[in-house]
Amino acid sequence: MKKISLTGIKPTGDLHIGNYFGAIKPALELAKEYDARYFIADYHALNTMKNSKELNFTIRQVAAGWLACGLDPEKVIFYRQSSIPEVFELTAMLMAFTAKGLMNRAHAYKAAVQENTERGDDTDAGINMGLFTYPVLMAADIIIFDSDIVPVGRDQVQHIEMAQDMAQSVNANYGQQVLKVPQAGVQDNTAVVPGLDGRKMSKSYGNVIPLFASEKALHKTIMRITTNSQSVQEPKDPDTSQIFQLYKLFADESGQAALAERYRAGGMGWGEAKEELFSAVNRCLSPIRERYDAIMSDIPSLDRILKQGAEKARPIAAATVKRFRKAAGID
Ligand code: ADP
Ligand code: TRP
């Protein structure tokens, strides 16, 4: 039997090229050898997104993004978390096996508490129970599909370890393998994609290159990349330039070597380096953007794909809940 790969993305905004190279592309690679289940974590987004129109739209944006990047819904079970009510039943059951102290140690919760403390606010100001119990819902997402491997960025590893903890507590309590214990699939070669300002590209830093911006908007964004004050004539070090780090993601080895040579030779200003980057990014993203625009212009078809995915997913989810209920004496 093939092993199962599962991952989810929160629909909290426009996808950017960090999401593509860090999450979507590696997950689609894994889908070639694993049975893949990829989903839109819309209940996770609800913790922070309270504008209904916006959330409704970003759910479709992220779904269309996966498809435009090459997800084949015939091969990958592709669905919305909110379409699988069994996930929330499993969440309730896992709650009974999750120490509150474990949640107190979750990085995202701790970071929110620390921000409050630094600001002199009440420690729990603005923190809802969705954020506090986030790792339990995420564990249910994973465990419900008997996942073997969960491709995620390094920041998510703690959540997978917590899911392992929960599955192991259940198995230990009932003295049998009720739930499969998942593993994190962090890819060492997935570089952290730098943003316009050189920090990690992230929505929360406002330094992203969106995956589906129009050509004009893409050009404008790339021209905003911060640079140092080196003159056109000065030789430049490609290895310390985020323009070149971004270029590497879009060019083959000979293209990279040729441009690196021009950096080192001098005579190429940052403006020209950005134009080279723009051409490479635009060439690579144009077909993806066209597919994305076509998918977004037909939301009913997109919703149908997600619904069909949910129909395939639900029986698998129901079987896990049934197994757990039986072990627990609630059958
Ligand atoms: P953001 O930081 O923009 O809010 P998310 O936390 O929603 O992005 O990330 C969704 C997925 O994309 C995660 O798996 C994450 O590891 C990956 N990812 C996000 N930004 C980057 C980046 N700059 N480089 C590599 N991977 C990234
Ligand atoms: N927490 C993940 C993130 O912020 C998204 C997510 C929710 C997820 N449920 C998941 C990822 C299950 C992998 C598996 O990026």
Short mmCIF file of C-alpha atoms and ligand atoms in Angstrom, two decimals:
data_model
loop_
_atom_site.label_atom_id
_atom_site.label_comp_id
_atom_site.label_asym_id
_atom_site.label_seq_id
_atom_site.Cartn_x
_atom_site.Cartn_y
_atom_site.Cartn_z
CA MET A 1 0.00 0.00 0.00
CA LYS A 2 1.21 3.50 -0.82
CA LYS A 3 2.01 5.77 2.08
CA ILE A 4 -0.12 8.82 2.72
CA SER A 5 1.04 12.41 2.44
CA LEU A 6 -1.19 15.16 3.83
CA THR A 7 -0.90 18.90 4.17
CA GLY A 8 -3.06 22.00 4.46
CA ILE A 9 -2.73 25.70 3.78
CA LYS A 10 -4.66 28.37 5.69
CA PRO A 11 -6.58 30.67 3.34
CA THR A 12 -5.48 33.87 5.01
CA GLY A 13 -4.40 35.85 1.93
CA ASP A 14 -2.78 35.88 -1.48
CA LEU A 15 -0.37 33.02 -2.10
CA HIS A 16 3.20 34.18 -2.65
CA ILE A 17 6.30 32.61 -4.13
CA GLY A 18 7.50 31.59 -0.65
CA ASN A 19 4.36 29.46 -0.31
CA TYR A 20 4.98 28.03 -3.77
CA PHE A 21 8.62 26.98 -3.32
CA GLY A 22 8.31 26.20 0.40
CA ALA A 23 5.01 24.32 0.48
CA ILE A 24 3.07 23.78 -2.75
CA LYS A 25 5.84 22.61 -5.08
CA PRO A 26 7.38 20.09 -2.64
CA ALA A 27 3.91 18.76 -1.74
CA LEU A 28 3.10 18.25 -5.42
CA GLU A 29 6.42 16.42 -5.86
CA LEU A 30 5.49 14.10 -2.98
CA ALA A 31 2.09 13.47 -4.58
CA LYS A 32 3.89 11.59 -7.36
CA GLU A 33 4.90 8.76 -5.02
CA TYR A 34 2.42 8.99 -2.14
CA ASP A 35 -1.34 8.92 -1.86
CA ALA A 36 -1.84 12.62 -1.32
CA ARG A 37 -4.57 14.47 0.59
CA TYR A 38 -4.27 18.24 0.39
CA PHE A 39 -6.73 20.69 1.81
CA ILE A 40 -7.74 24.27 2.55
CA ALA A 41 -7.61 24.85 6.32
CA ASP A 42 -10.56 27.25 6.42
CA TYR A 43 -11.57 26.74 10.05
CA HIS A 44 -7.99 27.51 10.99
CA ALA A 45 -8.27 30.79 9.08
CA LEU A 46 -11.45 31.69 10.97
CA ASN A 47 -9.33 32.32 14.08
CA THR A 48 -7.97 35.48 12.51
CA MET A 49 -10.31 36.28 9.62
CA LYS A 50 -13.67 37.61 10.72
CA ASN A 51 -14.66 39.34 7.46
CA SER A 52 -16.96 36.86 5.73
CA LYS A 53 -16.55 38.20 2.18
CA GLU A 54 -12.81 38.20 2.46
CA LEU A 55 -12.60 34.68 3.90
CA ASN A 56 -15.02 33.37 1.29
CA PHE A 57 -12.76 34.78 -1.41
CA THR A 58 -9.40 33.67 0.01
CA ILE A 59 -10.73 30.09 0.33
CA ARG A 60 -11.26 30.09 -3.47
CA GLN A 61 -7.97 31.89 -4.10
CA VAL A 62 -5.93 29.28 -2.29
CA ALA A 63 -7.90 26.40 -3.84
CA ALA A 64 -7.43 27.87 -7.34
CA GLY A 65 -3.76 28.38 -6.49
CA TRP A 66 -3.19 24.69 -5.77
CA LEU A 67 -4.90 23.72 -9.01
CA ALA A 68 -3.08 26.34 -11.09
CA CYS A 69 0.23 25.08 -9.70
CA GLY A 70 -0.56 21.61 -11.01
CA LEU A 71 -2.57 19.69 -8.38
CA ASP A 72 -4.54 17.00 -10.21
CA PRO A 73 -7.82 16.44 -8.34
CA GLU A 74 -8.17 13.04 -10.00
CA LYS A 75 -4.99 11.89 -8.26
CA VAL A 76 -4.95 13.97 -5.07
CA ILE A 77 -7.90 14.07 -2.67
CA PHE A 78 -8.44 17.82 -2.54
CA TYR A 79 -11.03 19.36 -0.20
CA ARG A 80 -11.96 22.01 2.31
CA GLN A 81 -11.44 21.19 5.98
CA SER A 82 -14.88 22.64 6.72
CA SER A 83 -16.51 20.01 4.48
CA ILE A 84 -15.36 17.16 6.72
CA PRO A 85 -17.42 17.37 9.96
CA GLU A 86 -15.68 14.22 11.21
CA VAL A 87 -12.54 16.35 11.69
CA PHE A 88 -14.35 18.31 14.39
CA GLU A 89 -15.67 15.16 16.05
CA LEU A 90 -12.12 13.83 16.19
CA THR A 91 -10.97 17.20 17.56
CA ALA A 92 -13.41 16.84 20.45
CA MET A 93 -12.17 13.32 21.17
CA LEU A 94 -8.49 14.33 21.02
CA MET A 95 -9.19 17.18 23.47
CA ALA A 96 -9.73 14.53 26.13
CA PHE A 97 -6.21 13.22 25.53
CA THR A 98 -4.44 16.59 25.34
CA ALA A 99 -2.88 18.16 28.42
CA LYS A 100 -3.63 21.84 28.77
CA GLY A 101 0.05 22.27 29.62
CA LEU A 102 0.94 21.02 26.14
CA MET A 103 -1.09 23.83 24.58
CA ASN A 104 0.57 26.36 26.93
CA ARG A 105 3.87 25.41 25.29
CA ALA A 106 2.75 25.92 21.67
CA HIS A 107 4.98 28.47 19.90
CA ALA A 108 2.15 30.51 18.34
CA TYR A 109 0.30 30.85 21.65
CA LYS A 110 3.49 31.65 23.55
CA ALA A 111 4.44 34.30 21.00
CA ALA A 112 1.01 35.94 21.35
CA VAL A 113 1.31 35.94 25.16
CA GLN A 114 4.78 37.42 24.94
CA GLU A 115 3.63 40.21 22.64
CA ASN A 116 0.86 41.04 25.10
CA THR A 117 3.30 41.04 28.02
CA GLU A 118 5.74 43.31 26.18
CA ARG A 119 2.91 45.70 25.44
CA GLY A 120 1.83 45.65 29.07
CA ASP A 121 -1.56 44.13 28.16
CA ASP A 122 -3.37 41.29 29.89
CA THR A 123 -1.46 38.11 28.93
CA ASP A 124 -4.46 36.62 27.11
CA ALA A 125 -5.67 39.80 25.38
CA GLY A 126 -6.96 39.09 21.88
CA ILE A 127 -6.23 35.35 22.15
CA ASN A 128 -9.23 33.19 21.29
CA MET A 129 -9.71 29.50 22.10
CA GLY A 130 -9.26 28.74 18.39
CA LEU A 131 -5.68 29.94 18.63
CA PHE A 132 -5.11 28.23 21.99
CA THR A 133 -6.41 24.86 20.77
CA TYR A 134 -5.04 25.23 17.22
CA PRO A 135 -2.70 22.23 17.59
CA VAL A 136 -5.62 19.91 18.45
CA LEU A 137 -7.56 20.79 15.30
CA MET A 138 -4.39 20.44 13.26
CA ALA A 139 -3.70 17.03 14.83
CA ALA A 140 -7.23 15.95 13.90
CA ASP A 141 -6.66 17.15 10.30
CA ILE A 142 -3.64 14.90 10.12
CA ILE A 143 -4.66 11.86 12.15
CA ILE A 144 -8.10 11.49 10.59
CA PHE A 145 -6.57 10.49 7.23
CA ASP A 146 -4.04 8.01 8.66
CA SER A 147 -1.29 10.28 7.37
CA ASP A 148 2.27 8.95 7.27
CA ILE A 149 4.04 12.10 6.25
CA VAL A 150 3.10 15.76 6.59
CA PRO A 151 5.14 18.07 4.35
CA VAL A 152 5.47 21.37 6.22
CA GLY A 153 7.88 24.21 6.86
CA ARG A 154 10.12 24.08 9.93
CA ASP A 155 7.76 26.38 11.86
CA GLN A 156 5.09 23.66 11.86
CA VAL A 157 7.21 20.82 13.24
CA GLN A 158 6.10 21.44 16.84
CA HIS A 159 2.49 20.95 15.75
CA ILE A 160 3.31 17.58 14.20
CA GLU A 161 5.12 16.54 17.38
CA MET A 162 2.00 17.43 19.34
CA ALA A 163 -0.10 15.34 16.96
CA GLN A 164 2.29 12.44 17.62
CA ASP A 165 1.85 12.97 21.35
CA MET A 166 -1.95 12.85 21.06
CA ALA A 167 -2.01 9.73 18.86
CA GLN A 168 0.45 7.99 21.18
CA SER A 169 -1.61 8.84 24.30
CA VAL A 170 -4.70 7.34 22.68
CA ASN A 171 -2.85 4.20 21.57
CA ALA A 172 -1.19 3.77 24.98
CA ASN A 173 -4.49 4.19 26.82
CA TYR A 174 -6.31 1.53 24.82
CA GLY A 175 -3.29 -0.75 24.42
CA GLN A 176 -3.68 -0.93 20.65
CA GLN A 177 -2.82 1.01 17.51
CA VAL A 178 -6.04 3.02 17.21
CA LEU A 179 -4.50 6.04 15.47
CA LYS A 180 -1.54 6.25 13.12
CA VAL A 181 1.38 8.32 14.42
CA PRO A 182 2.40 10.84 11.71
CA GLN A 183 5.87 12.11 10.80
CA ALA A 184 6.87 15.61 9.70
CA GLY A 185 8.34 15.84 6.22
CA VAL A 186 10.62 18.86 6.36
CA GLN A 187 12.71 19.15 3.26
CA ASP A 188 16.24 20.28 3.98
CA ASN A 189 16.75 21.60 0.49
CA THR A 190 13.70 23.86 0.63
CA ALA A 191 15.36 27.19 1.16
CA VAL A 192 13.59 29.93 3.04
CA VAL A 193 12.54 32.25 0.23
CA PRO A 194 13.64 35.82 0.98
CA GLY A 195 11.19 38.68 0.70
CA LEU A 196 11.55 42.14 -0.83
CA ASP A 197 13.41 43.40 2.26
CA GLY A 198 15.66 40.35 2.65
CA ARG A 199 13.75 38.89 5.63
CA LYS A 200 11.77 35.64 5.16
CA MET A 201 9.01 36.29 2.66
CA SER A 202 5.79 36.37 4.70
CA LYS A 203 2.35 37.93 4.57
CA SER A 204 2.91 39.20 8.09
CA TYR A 205 5.98 41.21 6.97
CA GLY A 206 4.26 42.69 3.91
CA ASN A 207 7.31 41.80 1.80
CA VAL A 208 5.85 39.25 -0.60
CA ILE A 209 5.94 38.66 -4.33
CA PRO A 210 2.41 37.41 -5.00
CA LEU A 211 2.13 34.29 -7.14
CA PHE A 212 -0.74 35.56 -9.27
CA ALA A 213 -0.17 39.29 -9.63
CA SER A 214 -0.70 40.81 -13.08
CA GLU A 215 2.43 41.35 -15.14
CA LYS A 216 2.36 45.05 -14.37
CA ALA A 217 1.92 44.53 -10.62
CA LEU A 218 4.65 41.88 -10.64
CA HIS A 219 7.07 44.29 -12.30
CA LYS A 220 6.25 47.03 -9.81
CA THR A 221 6.74 44.66 -6.87
CA ILE A 222 10.11 43.40 -8.10
CA MET A 223 11.31 46.98 -8.61
CA ARG A 224 10.61 47.56 -4.89
CA ILE A 225 13.23 45.04 -3.73
CA THR A 226 15.62 46.83 -1.39
CA THR A 227 19.26 47.07 -2.48
CA ASN A 228 22.46 48.66 -1.20
CA SER A 229 24.03 51.78 -2.68
CA GLN A 230 26.60 50.10 -4.93
CA SER A 231 27.07 51.93 -8.22
CA VAL A 232 26.41 50.39 -11.63
CA GLN A 233 30.15 49.93 -12.26
CA GLU A 234 30.94 48.11 -9.01
CA PRO A 235 31.27 44.32 -9.11
CA LYS A 236 28.51 42.70 -7.04
CA ASP A 237 28.39 39.54 -4.95
CA PRO A 238 25.48 37.37 -6.16
CA ASP A 239 25.60 35.24 -3.00
CA THR A 240 24.64 38.12 -0.73
CA SER A 241 21.99 39.61 -3.01
CA GLN A 242 18.36 38.64 -2.43
CA ILE A 243 17.68 39.55 -6.06
CA PHE A 244 20.03 36.76 -7.07
CA GLN A 245 18.67 34.35 -4.43
CA LEU A 246 15.22 34.86 -5.93
CA TYR A 247 16.59 34.54 -9.47
CA LYS A 248 18.05 31.12 -8.59
CA LEU A 249 14.56 29.76 -7.94
CA PHE A 250 13.55 30.53 -11.51
CA ALA A 251 16.64 29.75 -13.59
CA ASP A 252 18.52 26.57 -14.46
CA GLU A 253 22.16 26.13 -13.50
CA SER A 254 23.64 27.58 -16.67
CA GLY A 255 21.32 30.60 -16.46
CA GLN A 256 22.36 31.11 -12.83
CA ALA A 257 26.06 30.84 -13.67
CA ALA A 258 25.77 33.28 -16.55
CA LEU A 259 24.01 35.92 -14.48
CA ALA A 260 26.36 35.40 -11.50
CA GLU A 261 29.23 36.15 -13.87
CA ARG A 262 27.60 39.46 -14.89
CA TYR A 263 27.13 40.41 -11.22
CA ARG A 264 30.82 39.77 -10.53
CA ALA A 265 32.08 41.55 -13.64
CA GLY A 266 30.57 44.92 -12.66
CA GLY A 267 28.76 47.21 -15.07
CA MET A 268 25.34 45.86 -14.18
CA GLY A 269 23.25 48.05 -11.87
CA TRP A 270 20.55 46.84 -9.48
CA GLY A 271 17.86 48.11 -11.84
CA GLU A 272 19.11 45.82 -14.58
CA ALA A 273 19.43 42.92 -12.12
CA LYS A 274 15.80 43.44 -11.18
CA GLU A 275 14.76 43.48 -14.86
CA GLU A 276 16.53 40.13 -15.33
CA LEU A 277 14.70 38.77 -12.30
CA PHE A 278 11.38 40.09 -13.53
CA SER A 279 11.82 38.39 -16.96
CA ALA A 280 12.65 35.04 -15.35
CA VAL A 281 9.79 35.21 -12.82
CA ASN A 282 7.31 36.37 -15.41
CA ARG A 283 8.28 33.63 -17.87
CA CYS A 284 7.77 30.98 -15.19
CA LEU A 285 4.60 32.40 -13.65
CA SER A 286 2.73 33.44 -16.83
CA PRO A 287 1.24 30.02 -17.57
CA ILE A 288 0.38 29.46 -13.89
CA ARG A 289 -1.26 32.91 -13.76
CA GLU A 290 -3.31 32.16 -16.87
CA ARG A 291 -4.56 28.90 -15.36
CA TYR A 292 -5.33 30.69 -12.11
CA ASP A 293 -7.35 33.42 -13.85
CA ALA A 294 -9.30 30.80 -15.79
CA ILE A 295 -10.10 28.82 -12.63
CA MET A 296 -11.15 31.95 -10.71
CA SER A 297 -13.48 32.94 -13.53
CA ASP A 298 -15.50 29.75 -12.97
CA ILE A 299 -16.08 29.43 -9.21
CA PRO A 300 -18.96 26.90 -9.58
CA SER A 301 -16.57 24.43 -11.27
CA LEU A 302 -13.96 25.05 -8.59
CA ASP A 303 -16.52 24.42 -5.86
CA ARG A 304 -17.57 21.23 -7.62
CA ILE A 305 -13.99 19.94 -7.56
CA LEU A 306 -13.73 20.67 -3.83
CA LYS A 307 -17.07 19.01 -3.18
CA GLN A 308 -16.04 15.89 -5.09
CA GLY A 309 -12.82 15.83 -3.06
CA ALA A 310 -14.82 16.04 0.18
CA GLU A 311 -17.00 13.16 -0.97
CA LYS A 312 -13.89 11.01 -1.41
CA ALA A 313 -12.43 12.17 1.90
CA ARG A 314 -15.41 11.73 4.21
CA PRO A 315 -15.64 7.92 4.24
CA ILE A 316 -11.93 7.72 5.14
CA ALA A 317 -12.45 10.24 7.93
CA ALA A 318 -15.57 8.45 9.17
CA ALA A 319 -13.69 5.15 9.41
CA THR A 320 -11.04 6.68 11.69
CA VAL A 321 -13.64 8.24 13.98
CA LYS A 322 -15.53 4.94 14.11
CA ARG A 323 -12.35 3.04 15.05
CA PHE A 324 -11.62 5.53 17.83
CA ARG A 325 -15.21 5.54 19.12
CA LYS A 326 -15.20 1.75 19.26
CA ALA A 327 -11.90 1.69 21.16
CA ALA A 328 -13.29 4.34 23.53
CA GLY A 329 -16.52 2.45 24.21
CA ILE A 330 -18.64 5.09 22.48
CA ASP A 331 -19.99 2.93 19.68
P1 ADP B 1 2.98 33.40 5.67
O1 ADP B 1 4.29 33.39 6.43
O2 ADP B 1 3.05 34.25 4.45
O3 ADP B 1 1.79 33.70 6.56
P2 ADP B 1 2.02 30.69 5.85
O4 ADP B 1 2.47 30.64 7.28
O5 ADP B 1 0.55 30.76 5.55
O6 ADP B 1 2.77 31.93 5.13
O7 ADP B 1 2.70 29.49 5.07
C1 ADP B 1 2.06 28.51 4.31
C2 ADP B 1 3.13 27.53 3.87
O8 ADP B 1 4.16 28.17 3.06
C3 ADP B 1 3.89 26.89 5.04
O9 ADP B 1 4.11 25.52 4.77
C4 ADP B 1 5.21 27.64 5.09
O10 ADP B 1 6.27 26.86 5.64
C5 ADP B 1 5.45 27.98 3.63
N1 ADP B 1 6.20 29.26 3.51
C6 ADP B 1 5.72 30.49 3.82
N2 ADP B 1 6.64 31.44 3.60
C7 ADP B 1 7.76 30.81 3.15
C8 ADP B 1 9.07 31.26 2.73
N3 ADP B 1 9.41 32.54 2.74
N4 ADP B 1 9.97 30.33 2.33
C9 ADP B 1 9.63 29.00 2.31
N5 ADP B 1 8.41 28.52 2.68
C10 ADP B 1 7.48 29.40 3.10
N1 TRP B 2 -0.88 25.17 10.53
C1 TRP B 2 -0.52 25.13 9.12
C2 TRP B 2 0.13 26.47 8.75
O1 TRP B 2 -0.07 27.44 9.43
C3 TRP B 2 -1.74 24.84 8.26
C4 TRP B 2 -2.36 23.52 8.60
C5 TRP B 2 -3.55 23.30 9.23
C6 TRP B 2 -1.79 22.24 8.36
N2 TRP B 2 -3.79 21.96 9.36
C7 TRP B 2 -2.73 21.28 8.86
C8 TRP B 2 -0.59 21.82 7.76
C9 TRP B 2 -2.47 19.90 8.77
C10 TRP B 2 -0.34 20.45 7.69
C11 TRP B 2 -1.28 19.49 8.19
O2 TRP B 2 0.83 26.53 7.75
#
